[in-house]
Coordinates of C-alpha atoms in Angstrom, one line a residue:
M1 CA 0.1 -0.2 -0.2
N2 CA 3.0 2.2 0.3
E3 CA 3.4 2.7 -3.5
S4 CA 0.1 3.3 -3.6
F5 CA 0.4 6.4 -1.4
K6 CA 3.7 7.2 -3.3
A7 CA 2.0 7.4 -6.2
L8 CA -1.0 9.3 -5.0
A9 CA 0.9 11.9 -3.5
D10 CA 1.7 13.5 -6.9
P11 CA -1.1 15.6 -8.4
T12 CA 0.1 14.9 -12.0
R13 CA -0.8 10.8 -11.3
R14 CA -4.4 12.3 -9.4
Q15 CA -5.3 14.0 -12.6
I16 CA -4.1 11.0 -14.9
I17 CA -6.5 8.8 -12.6
R18 CA -9.4 11.3 -13.0
L19 CA -8.8 11.0 -16.6
L20 CA -8.6 7.0 -16.5
R21 CA -11.9 6.9 -14.5
E22 CA -13.7 8.5 -17.4
K23 CA -12.3 6.1 -19.8
D24 CA -9.5 4.2 -21.1
R25 CA -6.4 6.4 -22.8
T26 CA -3.5 6.0 -24.8
A27 CA -0.3 7.5 -23.3
G28 CA -0.7 10.0 -25.9
E29 CA -4.0 11.0 -25.3
I30 CA -3.3 11.4 -21.7
A31 CA -0.5 13.3 -22.7
D32 CA -2.5 16.2 -24.2
Y33 CA -3.9 17.0 -21.0
F34 CA -0.7 18.1 -19.6
Q35 CA 2.1 20.7 -20.8
M36 CA 4.9 18.2 -19.9
T37 CA 7.4 15.8 -22.2
K38 CA 5.9 12.3 -23.5
P39 CA 9.0 10.8 -21.6
S40 CA 7.7 12.7 -18.1
I41 CA 4.1 11.1 -18.8
S42 CA 5.3 7.7 -19.4
H43 CA 7.1 7.9 -16.0
H44 CA 3.9 8.9 -13.9
L45 CA 2.1 6.3 -15.6
N46 CA 4.9 3.5 -15.1
A47 CA 5.0 4.5 -11.2
L48 CA 0.9 4.2 -11.1
K49 CA 1.2 1.0 -13.0
H50 CA 4.2 -0.4 -10.3
A51 CA 1.9 1.0 -7.6
G52 CA -1.0 -1.4 -9.1
L53 CA -3.2 1.5 -9.7
V54 CA -3.5 1.2 -13.5
Q55 CA -3.4 -1.3 -16.2
D56 CA -1.7 -1.1 -19.9
E57 CA -3.1 -3.5 -22.5
R58 CA -1.2 -3.4 -26.1
K59 CA -4.0 -3.1 -29.0
G60 CA -2.1 -2.8 -32.1
Q61 CA 0.7 -0.2 -32.0
F62 CA -0.6 1.7 -29.2
I63 CA -0.6 1.0 -25.5
V64 CA -4.3 1.3 -24.0
Y65 CA -4.1 2.4 -20.4
S66 CA -7.0 1.7 -17.8
L67 CA -7.9 2.5 -14.3
D68 CA -7.4 -1.0 -12.0
T69 CA -9.8 0.0 -9.0
T70 CA -8.5 -2.9 -6.7
V71 CA -5.8 -1.0 -5.0
L72 CA -8.0 2.1 -4.6
E73 CA -10.9 0.0 -3.1
E74 CA -8.1 -1.5 -0.7
V75 CA -6.8 2.1 0.1
L76 CA -10.3 3.4 0.8
G77 CA -11.4 0.4 2.8
W78 CA -8.2 1.3 4.9
F79 CA -9.4 5.0 5.4
L80 CA -12.8 3.9 6.5
E81 CA -11.5 1.3 8.4
L82 CA -9.1 3.7 10.6
T83 CA -12.0 6.5 10.5
G84 CA -14.3 3.6 12.0
T85 CA -16.6 3.7 9.3
G86 CA -15.9 0.3 7.6
K87 CA -17.0 -2.8 7.1
N88 CA -14.4 -4.1 9.4
S89 CA -15.3 -1.5 12.6
S90 CA -17.6 -3.5 13.8
D91 CA -16.0 -6.2 14.1
K92 CA -13.5 -4.4 16.5
E93 CA -16.2 -3.4 18.9
D94 CA -17.1 -6.4 20.3

């Protein structure tokens, strides 16, 4: 989960996640939303992929990135548990 927090700490990566929430996109489509080099976007995508927050799939000559909500759900569950509103919080009250 540490890699997830590290990846989510960066505002560019959070914006990439917002874009992927709307629909799957190629690196070029993602890069169109930012004023930075394509290698910089690739670096951010690799960090998100390493953290398990995005997946990539080759489609012809393109690599399409999509949001992987599994890790995000785990992080959200941890926050909810921490605040006492998660599904495991009632187990601890017994």
